[in-house]
């Protein structure tokens, strides 16, 4: 019986270790928790120090024309996001990005997100691989090819800038498909 309890305890510990891809760290500047490592929108929503996320996404009203257009072309694209849960730019832009994804019908699973500390470091080498110097950084990818980035803020609206970036790439891909078809 003791051996069975030990094995059950060991398996539970291993499952817990693998289930968490991020850590909560104390931000010495604000004395609040920050999330570092691979995170999800749900992780942010569950964090008591991130009430700004729900408020920001609830209050944001994206432009519906851009939402519809974006939803029509964005299904083959994915996003790599670096966010600082301590950062004012992240607190502004990330909830808007989330709301745009939801309203455009873009699968949340198309987002790979990393929380970083004030040195812009995730838990592993992701921030170095993607050359992250400011947050938030939203990298738009088509397969393994980066097509563009939104860094810190937007000039118009996030949905318009995402649509502009993706529609240019989408048009180029369509031209290539037509060209191959004609050959």
C-alpha atoms as a printed R data frame, in Angstrom:
    type eleno elety resid chain resno       x      y       z
1   ATOM     1    CA   UNK     A     1   0.000  0.000   0.000
2   ATOM     2    CA   UNK     A     2   2.850  2.406   0.833
3   ATOM     3    CA   UNK     A     3   4.483  1.624  -2.480
4   ATOM     4    CA   UNK     A     4   1.216  2.334  -4.318
5   ATOM     5    CA   UNK     A     5   0.832  5.653  -2.491
6   ATOM     6    CA   UNK     A     6   4.427  6.558  -3.336
7   ATOM     7    CA   UNK     A     7   3.900  5.789  -7.029
8   ATOM     8    CA   UNK     A     8   0.628  7.770  -7.083
9   ATOM     9    CA   UNK     A     9   2.354 10.699  -5.354
10  ATOM    10    CA   UNK     A    10   5.258 10.577  -7.835
11  ATOM    11    CA   UNK     A    11   2.937 10.506 -10.844
12  ATOM    12    CA   UNK     A    12   0.915 13.416  -9.446
13  ATOM    13    CA   UNK     A    13   4.108 15.423  -8.926
14  ATOM    14    CA   UNK     A    14   5.317 14.732 -12.451
15  ATOM    15    CA   UNK     A    15   1.941 15.724 -13.907
16  ATOM    16    CA   UNK     A    16   1.999 18.973 -11.952
17  ATOM    17    CA   UNK     A    17   5.525 19.758 -13.114
18  ATOM    18    CA   UNK     A    18   4.604 19.273 -16.771
19  ATOM    19    CA   UNK     A    19   1.248 21.047 -16.526
20  ATOM    20    CA   UNK     A    20   2.761 24.433 -15.738
21  ATOM    21    CA   UNK     A    21   4.747 26.129 -18.479
22  ATOM    22    CA   UNK     A    22   5.080 29.457 -16.656
23  ATOM    23    CA   UNK     A    23   6.002 30.853 -13.281
24  ATOM    24    CA   UNK     A    24   4.615 33.651 -11.162
25  ATOM    25    CA   UNK     A    25   7.360 36.021 -10.093
26  ATOM    26    CA   UNK     A    26   7.240 39.061  -7.882
27  ATOM    27    CA   UNK     A    27   7.810 42.252  -9.820
28  ATOM    28    CA   UNK     A    28  10.062 44.206  -7.485
29  ATOM    29    CA   UNK     A    29   8.979 47.503  -9.043
30  ATOM    30    CA   UNK     A    30   5.243 47.028  -8.354
31  ATOM    31    CA   UNK     A    31   5.195 44.227  -5.734
32  ATOM    32    CA   UNK     A    32   2.652 42.427  -7.923
33  ATOM    33    CA   UNK     A    33   2.918 39.050  -9.604
34  ATOM    34    CA   UNK     A    34   4.104 38.839 -13.178
35  ATOM    35    CA   UNK     A    35   3.769 35.810 -15.420
36  ATOM    36    CA   UNK     A    36   6.871 34.501 -17.146
37  ATOM    37    CA   UNK     A    37   7.012 31.622 -19.620
38  ATOM    38    CA   UNK     A    38   4.495 30.076 -21.987
39  ATOM    39    CA   UNK     A    39   1.068 31.405 -21.042
40  ATOM    40    CA   UNK     A    40  -2.477 31.429 -22.356
41  ATOM    41    CA   UNK     A    41  -5.219 34.010 -22.285
42  ATOM    42    CA   UNK     A    42  -6.886 31.847 -19.638
43  ATOM    43    CA   UNK     A    43  -3.758 32.013 -17.462
44  ATOM    44    CA   UNK     A    44  -3.945 35.806 -17.610
45  ATOM    45    CA   UNK     A    45  -7.662 35.781 -16.804
46  ATOM    46    CA   UNK     A    46  -7.001 33.522 -13.811
47  ATOM    47    CA   UNK     A    47  -4.292 35.800 -12.395
48  ATOM    48    CA   UNK     A    48  -5.593 38.150  -9.708
49  ATOM    49    CA   UNK     A    49  -3.077 40.863 -10.640
50  ATOM    50    CA   UNK     A    50  -4.386 40.938 -14.235
51  ATOM    51    CA   UNK     A    51  -7.902 42.323 -13.775
52  ATOM    52    CA   UNK     A    52  -6.977 44.850 -16.467
53  ATOM    53    CA   UNK     A    53  -7.282 42.107 -19.083
54  ATOM    54    CA   UNK     A    54 -10.991 41.419 -18.643
55  ATOM    55    CA   UNK     A    55 -11.817 45.109 -18.285
56  ATOM    56    CA   UNK     A    56  -9.833 46.005 -21.413
57  ATOM    57    CA   UNK     A    57 -11.333 43.268 -23.572
58  ATOM    58    CA   UNK     A    58 -14.879 43.996 -22.391
59  ATOM    59    CA   UNK     A    59 -14.564 47.722 -23.040
60  ATOM    60    CA   UNK     A    60 -12.923 47.491 -26.473
61  ATOM    61    CA   UNK     A    61 -15.228 47.947 -29.460
62  ATOM    62    CA   UNK     A    62 -13.404 46.854 -32.636
63  ATOM    63    CA   UNK     A    63 -14.381 48.136 -36.060
64  ATOM    64    CA   UNK     A    64 -16.776 45.543 -37.439
65  ATOM    65    CA   UNK     A    65 -15.820 45.973 -41.094
66  ATOM    66    CA   UNK     A    66 -12.205 45.093 -40.282
67  ATOM    67    CA   UNK     A    67 -13.317 42.217 -38.040
68  ATOM    68    CA   UNK     A    68 -15.353 40.671 -40.858
69  ATOM    69    CA   UNK     A    69 -12.555 41.107 -43.399
70  ATOM    70    CA   UNK     A    70  -9.955 39.720 -40.993
71  ATOM    71    CA   UNK     A    71 -12.116 36.718 -40.158
72  ATOM    72    CA   UNK     A    72 -12.402 35.891 -43.860
73  ATOM    73    CA   UNK     A    73  -8.642 35.587 -44.467
74  ATOM    74    CA   UNK     A    74  -6.846 34.889 -41.172
75  ATOM    75    CA   UNK     A    75  -7.505 31.166 -40.701
76  ATOM    76    CA   UNK     A    76  -4.129 30.100 -42.156
77  ATOM    77    CA   UNK     A    77  -2.159 32.494 -39.955
78  ATOM    78    CA   UNK     A    78  -0.837 32.132 -36.440
79  ATOM    79    CA   UNK     A    79   0.490 34.536 -33.870
80  ATOM    80    CA   UNK     A    80   3.460 34.501 -31.521
81  ATOM    81    CA   UNK     A    81   2.940 37.008 -28.730
82  ATOM    82    CA   UNK     A    82   5.357 38.331 -26.123
83  ATOM    83    CA   UNK     A    83   3.681 40.185 -23.283
84  ATOM    84    CA   UNK     A    84   4.694 41.759 -20.018
85  ATOM    85    CA   UNK     A    85   1.848 41.518 -17.521
86  ATOM    86    CA   UNK     A    86   3.537 44.471 -15.774
87  ATOM    87    CA   UNK     A    87   3.698 46.626 -18.932
88  ATOM    88    CA   UNK     A    88   1.255 49.469 -19.659
89  ATOM    89    CA   UNK     A    89   1.469 48.877 -23.436
90  ATOM    90    CA   UNK     A    90   0.610 45.191 -22.915
91  ATOM    91    CA   UNK     A    91  -2.266 46.159 -20.641
92  ATOM    92    CA   UNK     A    92  -3.613 48.351 -23.439
93  ATOM    93    CA   UNK     A    93  -3.033 46.201 -26.533
94  ATOM    94    CA   UNK     A    94  -3.340 42.569 -25.394
95  ATOM    95    CA   UNK     A    95  -7.028 42.756 -24.342
96  ATOM    96    CA   UNK     A    96  -7.848 44.429 -27.662
97  ATOM    97    CA   UNK     A    97  -5.996 41.695 -29.564
98  ATOM    98    CA   UNK     A    98  -7.941 39.036 -27.662
99  ATOM    99    CA   UNK     A    99 -11.278 40.728 -28.401
100 ATOM   100    CA   UNK     A   100 -10.393 40.981 -32.101
101 ATOM   101    CA   UNK     A   101  -9.539 37.266 -32.237
102 ATOM   102    CA   UNK     A   102 -12.811 36.313 -30.571
103 ATOM   103    CA   UNK     A   103 -14.998 38.571 -32.699
104 ATOM   104    CA   UNK     A   104 -13.249 37.608 -35.953
105 ATOM   105    CA   UNK     A   105 -13.696 33.919 -35.136
106 ATOM   106    CA   UNK     A   106  -9.951 33.257 -35.138
107 ATOM   107    CA   UNK     A   107  -9.032 30.156 -33.174
108 ATOM   108    CA   UNK     A   108  -7.338 31.033 -29.875
109 ATOM   109    CA   UNK     A   109  -5.154 27.958 -30.409
110 ATOM   110    CA   UNK     A   110  -3.449 29.869 -33.217
111 ATOM   111    CA   UNK     A   111  -1.771 32.016 -30.541
112 ATOM   112    CA   UNK     A   112   1.492 31.007 -28.877
113 ATOM   113    CA   UNK     A   113   2.124 33.454 -26.048
114 ATOM   114    CA   UNK     A   114   5.013 34.107 -23.686
115 ATOM   115    CA   UNK     A   115   5.078 36.251 -20.594
116 ATOM   116    CA   UNK     A   116   8.350 38.088 -20.032
117 ATOM   117    CA   UNK     A   117   9.969 39.910 -17.144
118 ATOM   118    CA   UNK     A   118  11.215 43.501 -17.281
119 ATOM   119    CA   UNK     A   119  14.383 42.293 -19.044
120 ATOM   120    CA   UNK     A   120  12.105 40.875 -21.798
121 ATOM   121    CA   UNK     A   121  13.081 37.292 -20.868
122 ATOM   122    CA   UNK     A   122  10.715 34.348 -21.046
123 ATOM   123    CA   UNK     A   123  11.632 31.156 -19.176
124 ATOM   124    CA   UNK     A   124  13.653 29.675 -22.003
125 ATOM   125    CA   UNK     A   125  15.273 31.168 -25.097
126 ATOM   126    CA   UNK     A   126  12.097 32.192 -26.960
127 ATOM   127    CA   UNK     A   127  12.593 35.928 -26.490
128 ATOM   128    CA   UNK     A   128  16.135 35.623 -27.849
129 ATOM   129    CA   UNK     A   129  15.035 33.493 -30.816
130 ATOM   130    CA   UNK     A   130  12.425 36.068 -31.800
131 ATOM   131    CA   UNK     A   131  14.667 39.055 -30.974
132 ATOM   132    CA   UNK     A   132  12.240 40.635 -28.517
133 ATOM   133    CA   UNK     A   133  13.265 44.066 -27.270
134 ATOM   134    CA   UNK     A   134   9.870 45.649 -26.489
135 ATOM   135    CA   UNK     A   135   6.459 44.396 -25.402
136 ATOM   136    CA   UNK     A   136   3.930 43.613 -26.370
137 ATOM   137    CA   UNK     A   137   5.186 42.151 -29.605
138 ATOM   138    CA   UNK     A   138   2.641 40.340 -31.771
139 ATOM   139    CA   UNK     A   139   4.333 38.393 -34.548
140 ATOM   140    CA   UNK     A   140   2.116 37.318 -37.423
141 ATOM   141    CA   UNK     A   141   3.190 34.047 -39.035
142 ATOM   142    CA   UNK     A   142   2.146 32.086 -42.087
143 ATOM   143    CA   UNK     A   143   3.375 28.560 -41.534
144 ATOM   144    CA   UNK     A   144   7.005 29.156 -40.436
145 ATOM   145    CA   UNK     A   145   7.375 32.511 -42.165
146 ATOM   146    CA   UNK     A   146   7.068 35.786 -40.317
147 ATOM   147    CA   UNK     A   147   4.981 38.280 -42.273
148 ATOM   148    CA   UNK     A   148   5.085 41.168 -39.816
149 ATOM   149    CA   UNK     A   149   5.017 42.474 -36.252
150 ATOM   150    CA   UNK     A   150   3.049 44.825 -34.127
151 ATOM   151    CA   UNK     A   151   5.336 46.250 -31.454
152 ATOM   152    CA   UNK     A   152   4.087 48.164 -28.400
153 ATOM   153    CA   UNK     A   153   1.221 50.036 -30.058
154 ATOM   154    CA   UNK     A   154  -0.735 50.571 -33.252
155 ATOM   155    CA   UNK     A   155  -1.277 53.655 -35.392
156 ATOM   156    CA   UNK     A   156  -4.917 53.021 -36.240
157 ATOM   157    CA   UNK     A   157  -6.533 49.999 -34.584
158 ATOM   158    CA   UNK     A   158  -5.208 46.526 -33.984
159 ATOM   159    CA   UNK     A   159  -7.837 44.937 -36.209
160 ATOM   160    CA   UNK     A   160  -7.018 47.312 -39.087
161 ATOM   161    CA   UNK     A   161  -3.273 46.757 -38.778
162 ATOM   162    CA   UNK     A   162  -3.684 42.978 -38.577
163 ATOM   163    CA   UNK     A   163  -5.979 43.040 -41.597
164 ATOM   164    CA   UNK     A   164  -3.577 45.227 -43.580
165 ATOM   165    CA   UNK     A   165  -0.624 42.968 -42.788
166 ATOM   166    CA   UNK     A   166  -2.441 39.688 -43.449
167 ATOM   167    CA   UNK     A   167  -4.314 40.889 -46.545
168 ATOM   168    CA   UNK     A   168  -1.063 41.913 -48.284
169 ATOM   169    CA   UNK     A   169   0.435 38.489 -47.617
170 ATOM   170    CA   UNK     A   170  -2.812 36.733 -48.533
171 ATOM   171    CA   UNK     A   171  -2.923 38.555 -51.885
172 ATOM   172    CA   UNK     A   172   0.682 37.557 -52.645
173 ATOM   173    CA   UNK     A   173  -0.085 33.922 -51.803
174 ATOM   174    CA   UNK     A   174  -3.157 34.019 -54.051
175 ATOM   175    CA   UNK     A   175  -1.057 35.406 -56.932
176 ATOM   176    CA   UNK     A   176   1.471 32.597 -56.446
177 ATOM   177    CA   UNK     A   177  -1.308 29.992 -56.475
178 ATOM   178    CA   UNK     A   178  -2.749 31.423 -59.691
179 ATOM   179    CA   UNK     A   179   0.699 31.503 -61.263
180 ATOM   180    CA   UNK     A   180   1.301 27.830 -60.379
181 ATOM   181    CA   UNK     A   181  -2.146 26.895 -61.631
182 ATOM   182    CA   UNK     A   182  -1.498 28.500 -65.031
183 ATOM   183    CA   UNK     A   183   1.770 26.613 -65.515
